[in-house]
PDB file of C-alpha atoms in Angstrom:
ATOM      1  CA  UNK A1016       0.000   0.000   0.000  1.00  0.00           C
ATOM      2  CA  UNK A1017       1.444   3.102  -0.739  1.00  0.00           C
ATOM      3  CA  UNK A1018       1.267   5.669   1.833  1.00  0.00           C
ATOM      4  CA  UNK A1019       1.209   9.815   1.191  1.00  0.00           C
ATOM      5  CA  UNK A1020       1.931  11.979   3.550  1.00  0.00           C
ATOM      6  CA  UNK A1021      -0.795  15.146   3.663  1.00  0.00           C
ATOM      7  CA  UNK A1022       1.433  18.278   2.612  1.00  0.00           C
ATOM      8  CA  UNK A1023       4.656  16.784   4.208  1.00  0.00           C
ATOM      9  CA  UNK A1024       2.834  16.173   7.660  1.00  0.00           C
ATOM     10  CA  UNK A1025       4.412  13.238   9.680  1.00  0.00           C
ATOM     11  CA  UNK A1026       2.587  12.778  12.789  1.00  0.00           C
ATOM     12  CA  UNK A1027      -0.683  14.855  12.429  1.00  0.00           C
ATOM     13  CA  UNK A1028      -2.328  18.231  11.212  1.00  0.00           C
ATOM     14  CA  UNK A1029       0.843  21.091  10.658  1.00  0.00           C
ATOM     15  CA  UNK A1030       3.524  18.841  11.858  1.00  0.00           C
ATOM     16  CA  UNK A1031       5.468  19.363   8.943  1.00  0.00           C
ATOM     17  CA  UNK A1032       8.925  19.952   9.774  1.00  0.00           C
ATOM     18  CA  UNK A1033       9.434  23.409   8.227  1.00  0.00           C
ATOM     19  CA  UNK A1034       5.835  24.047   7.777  1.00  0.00           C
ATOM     20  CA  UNK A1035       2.990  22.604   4.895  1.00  0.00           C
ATOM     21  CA  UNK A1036       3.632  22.446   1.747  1.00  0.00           C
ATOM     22  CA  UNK A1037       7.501  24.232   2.768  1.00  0.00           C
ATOM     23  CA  UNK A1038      10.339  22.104  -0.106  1.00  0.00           C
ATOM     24  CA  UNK A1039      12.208  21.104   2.888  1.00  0.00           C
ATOM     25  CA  UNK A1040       9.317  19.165   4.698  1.00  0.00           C
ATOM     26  CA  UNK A1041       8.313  17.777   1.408  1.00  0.00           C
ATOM     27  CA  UNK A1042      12.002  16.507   1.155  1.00  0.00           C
ATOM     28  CA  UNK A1043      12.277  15.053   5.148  1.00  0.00           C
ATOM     29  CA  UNK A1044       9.037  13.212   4.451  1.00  0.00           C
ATOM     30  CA  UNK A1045      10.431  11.767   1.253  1.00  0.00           C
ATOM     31  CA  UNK A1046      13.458  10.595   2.799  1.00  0.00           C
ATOM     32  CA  UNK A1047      11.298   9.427   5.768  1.00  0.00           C
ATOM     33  CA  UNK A1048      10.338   6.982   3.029  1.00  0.00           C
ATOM     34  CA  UNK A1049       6.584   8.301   1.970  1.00  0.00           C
ATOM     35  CA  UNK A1050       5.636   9.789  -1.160  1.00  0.00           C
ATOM     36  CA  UNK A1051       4.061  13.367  -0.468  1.00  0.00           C
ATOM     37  CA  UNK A1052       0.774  15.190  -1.659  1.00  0.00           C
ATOM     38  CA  UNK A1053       1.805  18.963  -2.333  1.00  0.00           C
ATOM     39  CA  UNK A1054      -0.619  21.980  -3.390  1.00  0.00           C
ATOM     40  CA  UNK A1055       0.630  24.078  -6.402  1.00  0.00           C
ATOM     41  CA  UNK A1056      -0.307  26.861  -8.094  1.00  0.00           C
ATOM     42  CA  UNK A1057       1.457  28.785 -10.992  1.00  0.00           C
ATOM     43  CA  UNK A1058       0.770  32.266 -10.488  1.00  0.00           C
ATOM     44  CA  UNK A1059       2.477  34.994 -12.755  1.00  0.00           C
ATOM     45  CA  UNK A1060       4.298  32.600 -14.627  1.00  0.00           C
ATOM     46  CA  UNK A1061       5.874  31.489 -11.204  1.00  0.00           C
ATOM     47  CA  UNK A1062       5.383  27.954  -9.927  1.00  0.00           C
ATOM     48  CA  UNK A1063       4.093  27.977  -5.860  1.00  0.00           C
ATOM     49  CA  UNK A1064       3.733  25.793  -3.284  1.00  0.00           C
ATOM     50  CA  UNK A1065       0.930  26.385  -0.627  1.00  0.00           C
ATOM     51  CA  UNK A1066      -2.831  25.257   0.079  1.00  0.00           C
ATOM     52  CA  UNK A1067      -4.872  28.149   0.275  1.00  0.00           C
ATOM     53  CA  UNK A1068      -2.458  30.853  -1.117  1.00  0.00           C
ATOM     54  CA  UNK A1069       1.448  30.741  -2.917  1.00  0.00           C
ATOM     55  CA  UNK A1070       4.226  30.514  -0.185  1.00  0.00           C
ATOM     56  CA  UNK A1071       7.061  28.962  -1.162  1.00  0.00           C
ATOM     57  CA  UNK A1072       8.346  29.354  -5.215  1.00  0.00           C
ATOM     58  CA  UNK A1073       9.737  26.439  -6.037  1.00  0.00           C
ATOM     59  CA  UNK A1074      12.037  25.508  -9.890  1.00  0.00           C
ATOM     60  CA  UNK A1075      10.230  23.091 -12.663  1.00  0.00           C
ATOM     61  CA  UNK A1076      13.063  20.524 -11.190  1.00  0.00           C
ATOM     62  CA  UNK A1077      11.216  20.265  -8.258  1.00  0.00           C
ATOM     63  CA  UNK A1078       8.288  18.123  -8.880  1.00  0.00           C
ATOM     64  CA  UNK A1079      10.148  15.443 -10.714  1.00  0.00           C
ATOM     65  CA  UNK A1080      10.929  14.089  -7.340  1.00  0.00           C
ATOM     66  CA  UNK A1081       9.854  10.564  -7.269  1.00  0.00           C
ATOM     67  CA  UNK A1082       7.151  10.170  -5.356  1.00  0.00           C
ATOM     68  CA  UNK A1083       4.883  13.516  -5.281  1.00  0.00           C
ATOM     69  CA  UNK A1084       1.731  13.785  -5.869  1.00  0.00           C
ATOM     70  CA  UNK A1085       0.778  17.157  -7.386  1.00  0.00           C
ATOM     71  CA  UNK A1086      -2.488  18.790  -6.679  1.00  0.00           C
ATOM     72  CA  UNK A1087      -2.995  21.690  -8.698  1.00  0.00           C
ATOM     73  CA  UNK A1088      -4.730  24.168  -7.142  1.00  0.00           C
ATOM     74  CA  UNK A1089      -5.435  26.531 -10.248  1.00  0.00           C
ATOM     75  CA  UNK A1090      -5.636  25.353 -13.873  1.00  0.00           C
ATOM     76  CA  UNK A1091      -2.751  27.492 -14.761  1.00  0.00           C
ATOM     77  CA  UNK A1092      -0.606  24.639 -12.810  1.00  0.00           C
ATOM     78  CA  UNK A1093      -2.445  21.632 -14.329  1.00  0.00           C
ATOM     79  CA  UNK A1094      -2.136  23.108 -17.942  1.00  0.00           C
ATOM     80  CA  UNK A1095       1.543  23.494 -17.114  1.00  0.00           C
ATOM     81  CA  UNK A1096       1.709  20.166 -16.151  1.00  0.00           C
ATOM     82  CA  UNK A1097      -0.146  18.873 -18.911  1.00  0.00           C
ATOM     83  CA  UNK A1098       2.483  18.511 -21.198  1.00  0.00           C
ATOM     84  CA  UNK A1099       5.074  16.053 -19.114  1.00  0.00           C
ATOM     85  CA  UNK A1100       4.118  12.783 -18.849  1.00  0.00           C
ATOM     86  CA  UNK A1101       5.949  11.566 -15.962  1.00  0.00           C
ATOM     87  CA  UNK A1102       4.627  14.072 -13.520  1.00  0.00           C
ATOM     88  CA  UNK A1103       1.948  12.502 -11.238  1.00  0.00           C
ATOM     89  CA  UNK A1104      -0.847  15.362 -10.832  1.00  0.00           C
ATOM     90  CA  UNK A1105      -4.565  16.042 -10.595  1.00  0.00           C
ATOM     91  CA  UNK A1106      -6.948  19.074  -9.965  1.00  0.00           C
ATOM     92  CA  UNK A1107     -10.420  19.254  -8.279  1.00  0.00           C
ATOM     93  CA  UNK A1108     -11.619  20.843  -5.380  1.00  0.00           C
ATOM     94  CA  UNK A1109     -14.478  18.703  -3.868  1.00  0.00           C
ATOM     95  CA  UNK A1110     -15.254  15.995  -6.720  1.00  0.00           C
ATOM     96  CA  UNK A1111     -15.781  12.683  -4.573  1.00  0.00           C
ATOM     97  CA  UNK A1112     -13.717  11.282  -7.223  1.00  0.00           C
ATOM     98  CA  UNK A1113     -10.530  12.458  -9.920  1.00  0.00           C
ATOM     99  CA  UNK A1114      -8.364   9.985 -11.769  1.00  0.00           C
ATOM    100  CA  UNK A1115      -4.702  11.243 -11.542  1.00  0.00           C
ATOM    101  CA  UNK A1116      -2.427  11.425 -14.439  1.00  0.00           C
ATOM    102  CA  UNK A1117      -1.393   7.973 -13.300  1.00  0.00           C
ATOM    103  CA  UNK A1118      -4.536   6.778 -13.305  1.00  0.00           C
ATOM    104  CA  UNK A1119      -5.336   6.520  -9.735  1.00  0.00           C
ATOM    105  CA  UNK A1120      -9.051   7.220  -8.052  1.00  0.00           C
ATOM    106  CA  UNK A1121      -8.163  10.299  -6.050  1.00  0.00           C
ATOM    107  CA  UNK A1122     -10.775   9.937  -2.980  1.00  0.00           C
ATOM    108  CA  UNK A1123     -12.451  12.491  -1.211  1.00  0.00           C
ATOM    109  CA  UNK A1124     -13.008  11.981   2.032  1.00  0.00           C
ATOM    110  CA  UNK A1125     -17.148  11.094   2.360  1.00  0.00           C
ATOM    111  CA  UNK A1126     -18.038   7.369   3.731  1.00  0.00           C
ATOM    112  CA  UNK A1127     -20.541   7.242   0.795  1.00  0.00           C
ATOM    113  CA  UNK A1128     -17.307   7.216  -1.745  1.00  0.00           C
ATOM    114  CA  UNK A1129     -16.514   3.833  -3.064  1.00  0.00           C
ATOM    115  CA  UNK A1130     -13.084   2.823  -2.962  1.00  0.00           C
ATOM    116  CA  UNK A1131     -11.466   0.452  -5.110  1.00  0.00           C
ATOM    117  CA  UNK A1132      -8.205  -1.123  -5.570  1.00  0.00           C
ATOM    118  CA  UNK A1133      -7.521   1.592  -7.352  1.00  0.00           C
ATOM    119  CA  UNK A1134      -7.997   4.170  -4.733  1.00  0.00           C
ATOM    120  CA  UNK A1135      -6.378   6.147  -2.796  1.00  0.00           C
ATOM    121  CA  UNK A1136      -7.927   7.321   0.231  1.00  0.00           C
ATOM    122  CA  UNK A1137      -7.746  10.442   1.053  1.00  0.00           C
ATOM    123  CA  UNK A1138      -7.779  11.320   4.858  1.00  0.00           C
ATOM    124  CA  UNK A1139      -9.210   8.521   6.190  1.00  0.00           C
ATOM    125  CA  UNK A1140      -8.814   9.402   9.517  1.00  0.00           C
ATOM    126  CA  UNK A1141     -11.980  12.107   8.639  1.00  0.00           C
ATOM    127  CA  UNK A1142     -14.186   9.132   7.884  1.00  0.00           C
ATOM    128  CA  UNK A1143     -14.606   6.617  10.689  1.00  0.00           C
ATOM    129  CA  UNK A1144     -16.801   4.139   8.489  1.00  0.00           C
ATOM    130  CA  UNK A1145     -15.183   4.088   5.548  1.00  0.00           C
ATOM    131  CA  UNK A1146     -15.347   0.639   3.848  1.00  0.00           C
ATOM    132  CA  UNK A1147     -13.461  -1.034   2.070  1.00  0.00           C
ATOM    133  CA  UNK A1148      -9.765   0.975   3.138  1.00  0.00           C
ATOM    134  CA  UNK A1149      -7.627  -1.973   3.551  1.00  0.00           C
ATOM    135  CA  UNK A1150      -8.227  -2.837  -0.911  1.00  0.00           C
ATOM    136  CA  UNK A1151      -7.346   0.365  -1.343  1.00  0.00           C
ATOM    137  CA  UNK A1152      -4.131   1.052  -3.555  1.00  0.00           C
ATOM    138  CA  UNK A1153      -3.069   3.473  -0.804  1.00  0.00           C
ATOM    139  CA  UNK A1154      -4.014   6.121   1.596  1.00  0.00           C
ATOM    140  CA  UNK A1155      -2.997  10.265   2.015  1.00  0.00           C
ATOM    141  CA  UNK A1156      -2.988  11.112   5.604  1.00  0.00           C
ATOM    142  CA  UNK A1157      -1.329  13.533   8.154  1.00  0.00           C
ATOM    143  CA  UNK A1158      -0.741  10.888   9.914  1.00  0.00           C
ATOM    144  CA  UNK A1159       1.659   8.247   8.082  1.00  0.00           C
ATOM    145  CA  UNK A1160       4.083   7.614  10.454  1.00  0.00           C
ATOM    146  CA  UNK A1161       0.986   5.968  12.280  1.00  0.00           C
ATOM    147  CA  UNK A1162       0.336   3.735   9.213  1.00  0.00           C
ATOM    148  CA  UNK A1163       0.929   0.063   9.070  1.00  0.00           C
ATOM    149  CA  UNK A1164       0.535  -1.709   5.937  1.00  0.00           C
TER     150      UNK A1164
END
């Protein structure tokens, strides 16, 4: 199962080394040994990392590290994106469901979203009753250090 870590968070809500979303807690979680979920935006033809505004500018080099997955948070950074191939990325905002450009089930967190072994679950620890978690192809969390698959 693969497990994400939430915007670099280790051991729950803004416990990201450095802060969320900040390159250096993206890179201690990665070498913690998960892959990471980071927010990006490209705003005036600058690419930004940060959930609800642009905090950190980060180079295109950036987010080929193996084992990010890219939520744009504007379609400025998913058009950007659109044109590599080995970039793993996806945009919505509350969609129960997105397939990511490596054709995984991006999954909201609601109990009435069916997972699949495609899936990943997204914050699980939100949804008490969701079914069907353990089939899942992995799970995003702030909490993956407390994961064990």
């Amino acid at each position: 199962m693969i497990i994400i870590s939430h915007r670099a968070n280790i051991n729950g809500p803004k416990s990201a080394e450095f802060g969320e979303n900040h390159p250096a807690s993206i890179d201690a979680a990665i070498n913690a040994g998960f892959d990471v979920e980071i927010d990006l935006r490209r705003e005036d033809g600058k690419l930004v990392l940060g959930h609800d505004k642009g905090e950190y500018e980060i180079e295109e080099s950036f987010l080929f590290k193996k084992g990010l997955w890219i939520h744009c948070k504007n379609i400025e950074a998913a058009e950007f994106l659109n044109r590599f191939y080995n970039l793993n990325y996806f945009l919505h905002n509350e969609d129960d469901v997105v397939l990511t450009s490596n054709r995984f089930l991006w999954s909201y967190p609601r109990v009435s979203v069916l997972l699949t072994t495609a899936s990943i679950a997204v914050m699980p620890e939100l949804v008490p009753n969701w079914k069907n978690i353990d089939i899942c192809a992995g799970i995003c969390t702030d909490f993956p250090s407390s994961i064990s698959y």
